[in-house]
Coordinates of C-alpha atoms and ligand atoms in Angstrom, one line a residue:
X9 CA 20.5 7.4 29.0
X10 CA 18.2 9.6 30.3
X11 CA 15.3 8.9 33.0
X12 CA 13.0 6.5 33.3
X13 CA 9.4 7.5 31.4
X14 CA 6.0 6.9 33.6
X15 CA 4.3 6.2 30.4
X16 CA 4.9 6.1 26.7
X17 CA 2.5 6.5 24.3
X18 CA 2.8 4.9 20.8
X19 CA 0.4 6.1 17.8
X20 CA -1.5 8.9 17.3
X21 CA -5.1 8.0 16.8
X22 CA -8.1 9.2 18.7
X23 CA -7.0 5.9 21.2
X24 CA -3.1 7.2 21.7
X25 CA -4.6 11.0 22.4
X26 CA -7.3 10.3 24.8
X27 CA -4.5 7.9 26.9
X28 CA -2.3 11.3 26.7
X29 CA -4.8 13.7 28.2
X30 CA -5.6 11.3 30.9
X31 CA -2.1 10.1 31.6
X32 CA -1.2 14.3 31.6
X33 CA -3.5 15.2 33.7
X34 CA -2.8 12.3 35.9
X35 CA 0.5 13.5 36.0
X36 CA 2.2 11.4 34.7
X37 CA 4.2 13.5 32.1
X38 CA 3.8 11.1 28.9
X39 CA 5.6 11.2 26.1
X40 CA 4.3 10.4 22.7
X41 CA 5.7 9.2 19.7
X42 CA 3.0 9.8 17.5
X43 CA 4.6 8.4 14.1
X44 CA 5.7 10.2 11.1
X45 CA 2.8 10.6 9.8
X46 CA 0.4 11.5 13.3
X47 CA -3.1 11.2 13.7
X48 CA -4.1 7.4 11.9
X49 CA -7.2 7.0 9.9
X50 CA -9.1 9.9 10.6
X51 CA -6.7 11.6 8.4
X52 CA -8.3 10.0 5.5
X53 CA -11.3 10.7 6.0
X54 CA -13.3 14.2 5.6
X55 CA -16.8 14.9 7.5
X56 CA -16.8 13.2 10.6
X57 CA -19.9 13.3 11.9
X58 CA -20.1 10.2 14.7
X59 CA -18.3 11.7 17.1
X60 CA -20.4 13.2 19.8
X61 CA -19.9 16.8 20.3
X62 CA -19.9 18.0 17.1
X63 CA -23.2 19.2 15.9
X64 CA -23.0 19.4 12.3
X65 CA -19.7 17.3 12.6
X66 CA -15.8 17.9 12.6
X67 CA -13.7 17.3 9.4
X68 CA -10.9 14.1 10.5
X69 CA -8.0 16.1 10.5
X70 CA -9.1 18.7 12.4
X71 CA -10.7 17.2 14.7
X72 CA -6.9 14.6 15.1
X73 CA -5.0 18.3 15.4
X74 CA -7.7 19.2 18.2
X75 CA -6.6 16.1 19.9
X76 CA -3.3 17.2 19.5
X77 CA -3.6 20.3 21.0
X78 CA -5.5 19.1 23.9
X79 CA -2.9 16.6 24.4
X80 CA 0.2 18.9 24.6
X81 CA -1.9 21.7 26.4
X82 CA -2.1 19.3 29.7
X83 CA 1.6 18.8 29.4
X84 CA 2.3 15.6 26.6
X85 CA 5.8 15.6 24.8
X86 CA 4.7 14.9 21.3
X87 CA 7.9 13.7 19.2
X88 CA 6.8 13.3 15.8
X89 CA 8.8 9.5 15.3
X90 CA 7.9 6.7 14.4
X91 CA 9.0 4.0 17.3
X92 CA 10.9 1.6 15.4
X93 CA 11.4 -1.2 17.8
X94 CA 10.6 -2.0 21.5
X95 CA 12.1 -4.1 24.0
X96 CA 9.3 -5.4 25.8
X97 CA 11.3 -8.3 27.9
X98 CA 13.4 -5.7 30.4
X99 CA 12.2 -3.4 32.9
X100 CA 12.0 -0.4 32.4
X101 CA 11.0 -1.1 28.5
X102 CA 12.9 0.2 25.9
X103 CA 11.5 2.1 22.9
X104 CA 13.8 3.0 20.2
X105 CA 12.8 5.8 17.4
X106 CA 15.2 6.8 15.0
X107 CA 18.2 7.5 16.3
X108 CA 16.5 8.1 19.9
X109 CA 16.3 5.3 22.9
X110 CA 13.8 6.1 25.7
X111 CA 12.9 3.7 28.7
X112 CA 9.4 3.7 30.4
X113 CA 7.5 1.6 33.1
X114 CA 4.5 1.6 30.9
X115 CA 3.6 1.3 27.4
X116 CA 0.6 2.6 25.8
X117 CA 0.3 1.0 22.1
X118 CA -2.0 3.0 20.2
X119 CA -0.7 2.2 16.6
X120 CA -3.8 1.4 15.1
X121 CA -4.6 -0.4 11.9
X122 CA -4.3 0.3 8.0
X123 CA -7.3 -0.5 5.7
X124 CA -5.7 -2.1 3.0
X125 CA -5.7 -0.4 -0.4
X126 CA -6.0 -1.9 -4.0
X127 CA -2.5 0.1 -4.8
X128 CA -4.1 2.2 -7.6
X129 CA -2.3 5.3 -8.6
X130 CA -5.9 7.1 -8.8
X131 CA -6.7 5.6 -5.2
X132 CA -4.5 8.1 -2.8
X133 CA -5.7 10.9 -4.8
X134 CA -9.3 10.5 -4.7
X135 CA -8.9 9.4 -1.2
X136 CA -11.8 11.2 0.6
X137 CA -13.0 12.9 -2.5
X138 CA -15.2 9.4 -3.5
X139 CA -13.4 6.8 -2.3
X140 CA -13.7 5.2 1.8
X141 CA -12.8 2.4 3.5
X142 CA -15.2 3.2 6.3
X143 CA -18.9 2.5 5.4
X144 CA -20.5 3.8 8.9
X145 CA -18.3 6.6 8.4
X146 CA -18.4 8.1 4.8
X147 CA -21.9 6.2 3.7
X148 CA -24.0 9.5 4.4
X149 CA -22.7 11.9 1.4
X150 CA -24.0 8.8 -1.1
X151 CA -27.1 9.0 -0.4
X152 CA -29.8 7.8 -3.6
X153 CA -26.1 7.7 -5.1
X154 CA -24.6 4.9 -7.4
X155 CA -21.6 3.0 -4.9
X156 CA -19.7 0.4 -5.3
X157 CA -17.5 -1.7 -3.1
X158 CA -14.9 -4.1 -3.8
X159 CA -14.2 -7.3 -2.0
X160 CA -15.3 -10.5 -0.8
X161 CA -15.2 -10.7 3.1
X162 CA -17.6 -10.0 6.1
X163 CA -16.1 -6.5 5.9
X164 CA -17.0 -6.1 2.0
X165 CA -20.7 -7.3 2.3
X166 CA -21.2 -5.5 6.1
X167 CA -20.2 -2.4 4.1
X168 CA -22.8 -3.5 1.2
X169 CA -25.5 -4.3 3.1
X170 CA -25.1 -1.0 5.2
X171 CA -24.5 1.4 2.3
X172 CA -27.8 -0.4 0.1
X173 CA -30.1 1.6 2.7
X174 CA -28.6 4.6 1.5
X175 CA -27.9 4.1 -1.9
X176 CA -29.5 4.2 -4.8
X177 CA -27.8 0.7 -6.2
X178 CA -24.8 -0.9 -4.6
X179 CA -22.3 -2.9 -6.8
X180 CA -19.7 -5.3 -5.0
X181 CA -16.9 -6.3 -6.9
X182 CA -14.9 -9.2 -6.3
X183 CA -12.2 -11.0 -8.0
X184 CA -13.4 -14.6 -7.7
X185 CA -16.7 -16.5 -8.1
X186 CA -17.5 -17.3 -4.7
X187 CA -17.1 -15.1 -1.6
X188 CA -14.9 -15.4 1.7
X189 CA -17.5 -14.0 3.6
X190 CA -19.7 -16.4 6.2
X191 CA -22.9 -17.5 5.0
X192 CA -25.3 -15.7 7.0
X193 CA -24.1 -12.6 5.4
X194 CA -23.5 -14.3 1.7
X195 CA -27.1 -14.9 2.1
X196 CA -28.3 -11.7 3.3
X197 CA -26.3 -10.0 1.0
X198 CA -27.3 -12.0 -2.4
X199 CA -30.8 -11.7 -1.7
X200 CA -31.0 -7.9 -1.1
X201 CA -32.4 -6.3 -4.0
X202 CA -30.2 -3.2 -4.3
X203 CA -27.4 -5.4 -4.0
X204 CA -25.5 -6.6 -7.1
X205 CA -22.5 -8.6 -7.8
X206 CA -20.2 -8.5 -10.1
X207 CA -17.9 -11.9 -10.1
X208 CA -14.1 -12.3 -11.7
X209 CA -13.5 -9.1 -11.5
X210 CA -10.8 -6.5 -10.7
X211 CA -11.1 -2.7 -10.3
X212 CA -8.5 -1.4 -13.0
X213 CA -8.8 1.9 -12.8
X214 CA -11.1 4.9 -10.3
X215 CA -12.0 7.9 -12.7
X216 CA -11.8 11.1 -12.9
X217 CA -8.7 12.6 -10.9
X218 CA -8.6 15.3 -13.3
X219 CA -12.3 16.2 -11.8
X220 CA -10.9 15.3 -8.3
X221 CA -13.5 13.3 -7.5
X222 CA -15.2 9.8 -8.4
X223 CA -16.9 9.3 -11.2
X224 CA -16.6 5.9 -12.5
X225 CA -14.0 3.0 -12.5
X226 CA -12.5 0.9 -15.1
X227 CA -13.5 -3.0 -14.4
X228 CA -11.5 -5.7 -15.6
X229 CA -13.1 -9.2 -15.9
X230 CA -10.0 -11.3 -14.9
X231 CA -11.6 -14.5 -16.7
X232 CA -11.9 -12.8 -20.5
X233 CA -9.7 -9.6 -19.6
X234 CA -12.8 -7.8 -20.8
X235 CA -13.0 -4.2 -19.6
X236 CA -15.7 -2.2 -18.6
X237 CA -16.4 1.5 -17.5
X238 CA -19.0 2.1 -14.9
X239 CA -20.1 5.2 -13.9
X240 CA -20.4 5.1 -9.9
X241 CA -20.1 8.0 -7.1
X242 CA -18.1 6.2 -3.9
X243 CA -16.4 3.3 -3.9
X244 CA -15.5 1.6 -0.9
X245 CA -12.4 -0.2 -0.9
X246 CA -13.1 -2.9 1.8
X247 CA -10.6 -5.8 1.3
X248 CA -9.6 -6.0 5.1
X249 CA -7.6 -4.4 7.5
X250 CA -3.6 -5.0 8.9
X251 CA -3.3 -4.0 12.7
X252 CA 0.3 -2.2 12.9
X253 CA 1.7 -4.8 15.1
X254 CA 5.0 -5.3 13.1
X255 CA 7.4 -4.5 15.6
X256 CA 5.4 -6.1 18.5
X257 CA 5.5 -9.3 17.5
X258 CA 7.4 -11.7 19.8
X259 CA 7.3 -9.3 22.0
X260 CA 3.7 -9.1 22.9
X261 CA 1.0 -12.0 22.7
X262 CA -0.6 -11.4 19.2
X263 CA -4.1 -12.9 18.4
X264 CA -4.2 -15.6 14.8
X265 CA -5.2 -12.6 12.9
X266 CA -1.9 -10.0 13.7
X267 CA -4.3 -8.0 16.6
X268 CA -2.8 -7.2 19.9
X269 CA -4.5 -10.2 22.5
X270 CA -5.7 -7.9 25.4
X271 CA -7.5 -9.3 28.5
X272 CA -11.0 -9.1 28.2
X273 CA -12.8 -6.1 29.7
X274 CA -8.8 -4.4 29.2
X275 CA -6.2 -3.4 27.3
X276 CA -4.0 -4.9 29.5
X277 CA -1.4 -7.0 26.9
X278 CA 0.1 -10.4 28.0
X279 CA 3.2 -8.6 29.3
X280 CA 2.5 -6.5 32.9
X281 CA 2.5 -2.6 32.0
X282 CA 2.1 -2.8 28.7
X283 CA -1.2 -2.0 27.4
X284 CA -3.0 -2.1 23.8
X285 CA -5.8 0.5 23.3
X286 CA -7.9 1.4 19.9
X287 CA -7.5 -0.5 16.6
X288 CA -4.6 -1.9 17.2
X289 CA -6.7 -4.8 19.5
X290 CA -10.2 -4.0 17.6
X291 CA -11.2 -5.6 14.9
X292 CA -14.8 -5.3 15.9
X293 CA -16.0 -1.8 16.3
X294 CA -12.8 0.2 15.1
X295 CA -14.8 3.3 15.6
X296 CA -13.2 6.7 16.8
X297 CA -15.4 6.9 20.0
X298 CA -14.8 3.1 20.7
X299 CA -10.8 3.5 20.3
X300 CA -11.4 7.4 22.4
X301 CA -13.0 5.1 24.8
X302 CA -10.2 2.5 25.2
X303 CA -7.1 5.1 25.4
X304 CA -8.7 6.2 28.2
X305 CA -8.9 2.9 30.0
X306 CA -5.3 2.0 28.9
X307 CA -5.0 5.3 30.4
X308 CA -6.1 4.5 34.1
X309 CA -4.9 1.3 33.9
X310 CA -1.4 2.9 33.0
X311 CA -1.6 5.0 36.5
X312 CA -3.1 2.0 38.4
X313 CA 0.4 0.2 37.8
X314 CA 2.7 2.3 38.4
X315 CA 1.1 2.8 41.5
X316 CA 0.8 -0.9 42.7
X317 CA 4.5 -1.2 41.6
X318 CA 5.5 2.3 42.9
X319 CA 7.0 3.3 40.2
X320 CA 5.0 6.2 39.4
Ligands
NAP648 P1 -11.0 -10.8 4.7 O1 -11.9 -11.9 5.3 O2 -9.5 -11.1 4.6 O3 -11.6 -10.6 3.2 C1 -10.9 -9.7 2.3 C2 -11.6 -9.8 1.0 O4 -11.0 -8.9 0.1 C3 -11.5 -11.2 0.3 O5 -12.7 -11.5 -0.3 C4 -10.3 -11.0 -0.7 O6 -10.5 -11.7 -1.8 C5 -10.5 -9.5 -1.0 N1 -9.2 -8.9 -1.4 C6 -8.1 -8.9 -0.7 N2 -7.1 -8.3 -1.3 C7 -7.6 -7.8 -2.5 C8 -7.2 -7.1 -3.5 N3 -5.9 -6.6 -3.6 N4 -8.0 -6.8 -4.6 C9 -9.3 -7.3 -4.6 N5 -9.8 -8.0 -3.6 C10 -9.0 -8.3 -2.5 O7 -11.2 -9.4 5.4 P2 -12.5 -8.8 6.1 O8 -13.6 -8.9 5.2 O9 -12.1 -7.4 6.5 O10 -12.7 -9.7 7.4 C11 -11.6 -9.8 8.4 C12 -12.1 -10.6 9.5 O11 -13.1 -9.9 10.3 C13 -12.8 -11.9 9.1 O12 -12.4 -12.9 10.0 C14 -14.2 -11.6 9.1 O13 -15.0 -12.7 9.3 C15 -14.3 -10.6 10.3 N6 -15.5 -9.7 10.2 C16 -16.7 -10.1 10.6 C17 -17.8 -9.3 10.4 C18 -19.1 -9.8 10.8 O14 -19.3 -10.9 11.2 N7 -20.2 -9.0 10.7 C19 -17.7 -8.1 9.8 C20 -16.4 -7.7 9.4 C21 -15.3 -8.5 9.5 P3 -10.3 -13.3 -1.8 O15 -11.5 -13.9 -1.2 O16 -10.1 -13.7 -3.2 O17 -9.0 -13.6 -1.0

């Protein structure tokens, strides 16, 4: 096998590229796996416009392939693999990927989480072009536009009661009678005027793919199996999120809800030099900045144990 890693870096998000640059200009030669598919949510998305240092904003994939660079300029290996499991109970740890074992004093997980999607053929393709699962971060272009979100959660009704003071009328759709949210946000949310609900009901189909962009969707009331078109501008798919934990668990302690547990004030994980930046522990903020923020402590806390163990 060949040598022991200082520091591997799993996931490719603004969190596992800001823990590269440190960790390579720390010296500490990291390698990252950054997935198949590299560079996490801000590849769905287009205009970013919240991340300081960008004027008049940076579209999400460019602004991931900046990252990129920036991280292989100061010396990361990038190996675009997914890591497919991890042996977290041995020192060094193991990391397997593909067909390729690697061992490393430190971990870095930076996997990030998925907004989950209603599975609609029309859905990838309008991705970005009309449909968001990020409120704060697509809300902007709808502006006095007509939006509609679907779901029943905190997440569905945060989105609501952020995008009804910029849109011109805000439909959420849900597929029961009653909501999941809690009921500070229930009641907020059913007494704002812009707000409207529409109960029992499914999102069938997102029009028009042939325009490449959202014009309307195709309700379904899931009570008659009436079916309704309604013409709307963005929709905002906001029916949770699944932190990409899978081959963690056991491993590392998880939180009830799939996140990574992380010590408070840290990313340190329950397991000594293995650490848990970005979305991946977030289900709070899950901003770009916030996970940028927390690579970088996963980062220094990275080069703070190899040092106290001597193994860097
Ligand atoms: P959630 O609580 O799991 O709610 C997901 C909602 O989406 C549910 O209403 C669910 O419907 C609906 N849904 C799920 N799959 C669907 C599908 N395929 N088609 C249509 N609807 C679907 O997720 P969340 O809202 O993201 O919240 C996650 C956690 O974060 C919660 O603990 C929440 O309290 C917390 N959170 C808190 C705040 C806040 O306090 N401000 C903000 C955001 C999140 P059903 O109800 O029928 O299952």
């Amino acid at each position: 096998m060949a040598t022991t890693r200082r520091i591997i870096i799993i996931g490719s998000g603004p969190a596992g590229y800001t823990a590269a640059i440190y960790a390579a200009r720390a010296n500490l030669a990291p390698l990252m796996l950054t997935g198949a598919q590299y560079g996490g949510q801000l590849m769905l998305t287009t205009l970013v416009e919240n991340y300081p240092g960008f004027v008049e904003g940076i579209q999400g994939p460019e602004l991931m392939e900046t990252m990129q660079k920036q991280a292989a300029h100061f010396g990361t290996e990038i190996l675009a693999e997914d890591a497919t499991a991890v042996d977290l109970s041995t020192r060094p740890f193991v990391v397997k990927a593909g067909a390729q074992t690697f061992e490393s004093h430190t971990i870095v997980i930076a996997t990030g989480a998925s907004a989950k999607l209603l599975g609609l053929p029309a859905e990838s393709k309008l991705m970005g072009r009309g449909i968001s699962t990020c409120a704060t971060c697509d809300g902007f272009f709808f502006k006095d536009q007509n939006i509609m979100v679907v779901g029943g959660g905190d997440s569905a009704l945060e989105e609501a009661l952020y995008l009804s003071r910029l849109g011109r009328r805000v439909d959420v759709v849900h597929r029961r009678d009653t909501l999941r949210a809690s009921k500070i946000m229930q009641e907020r949310a059913l007494t704002n005027p812009k707000i409207e609900f529409i109960w029992n009901t499914v999102v069938e189909d997102i029009l028009d793919v042939a325009q490449g962009k959202v014009t309307g969707v195709r309700l379904k009331d899931v009570k008659t199996d009436a079916r309704q078109e309604r013409a709307v501008d963005g929709l905002f798919v906001a029916i949770g999120h699944q932190p990409n934990t899978e081959i963690f668990r056991g491993q590392v302690e998880l939180l009830p809800n799939d996140y990574i547990k992380v010590k408070p004030g840290t990313t340190q994980t329950s397991v000594p030099g293995v650490f848990a930046a970005g979305d991946v522990q977030d289900s709070t903020y899950r901003q770009a900045v916030t996970a940028a923020g927390s690579g970088c402590m996963a980062a220094l806390e990275a080069e703070r144990y190899l040092e106290a163990t001597d193994t860097h």
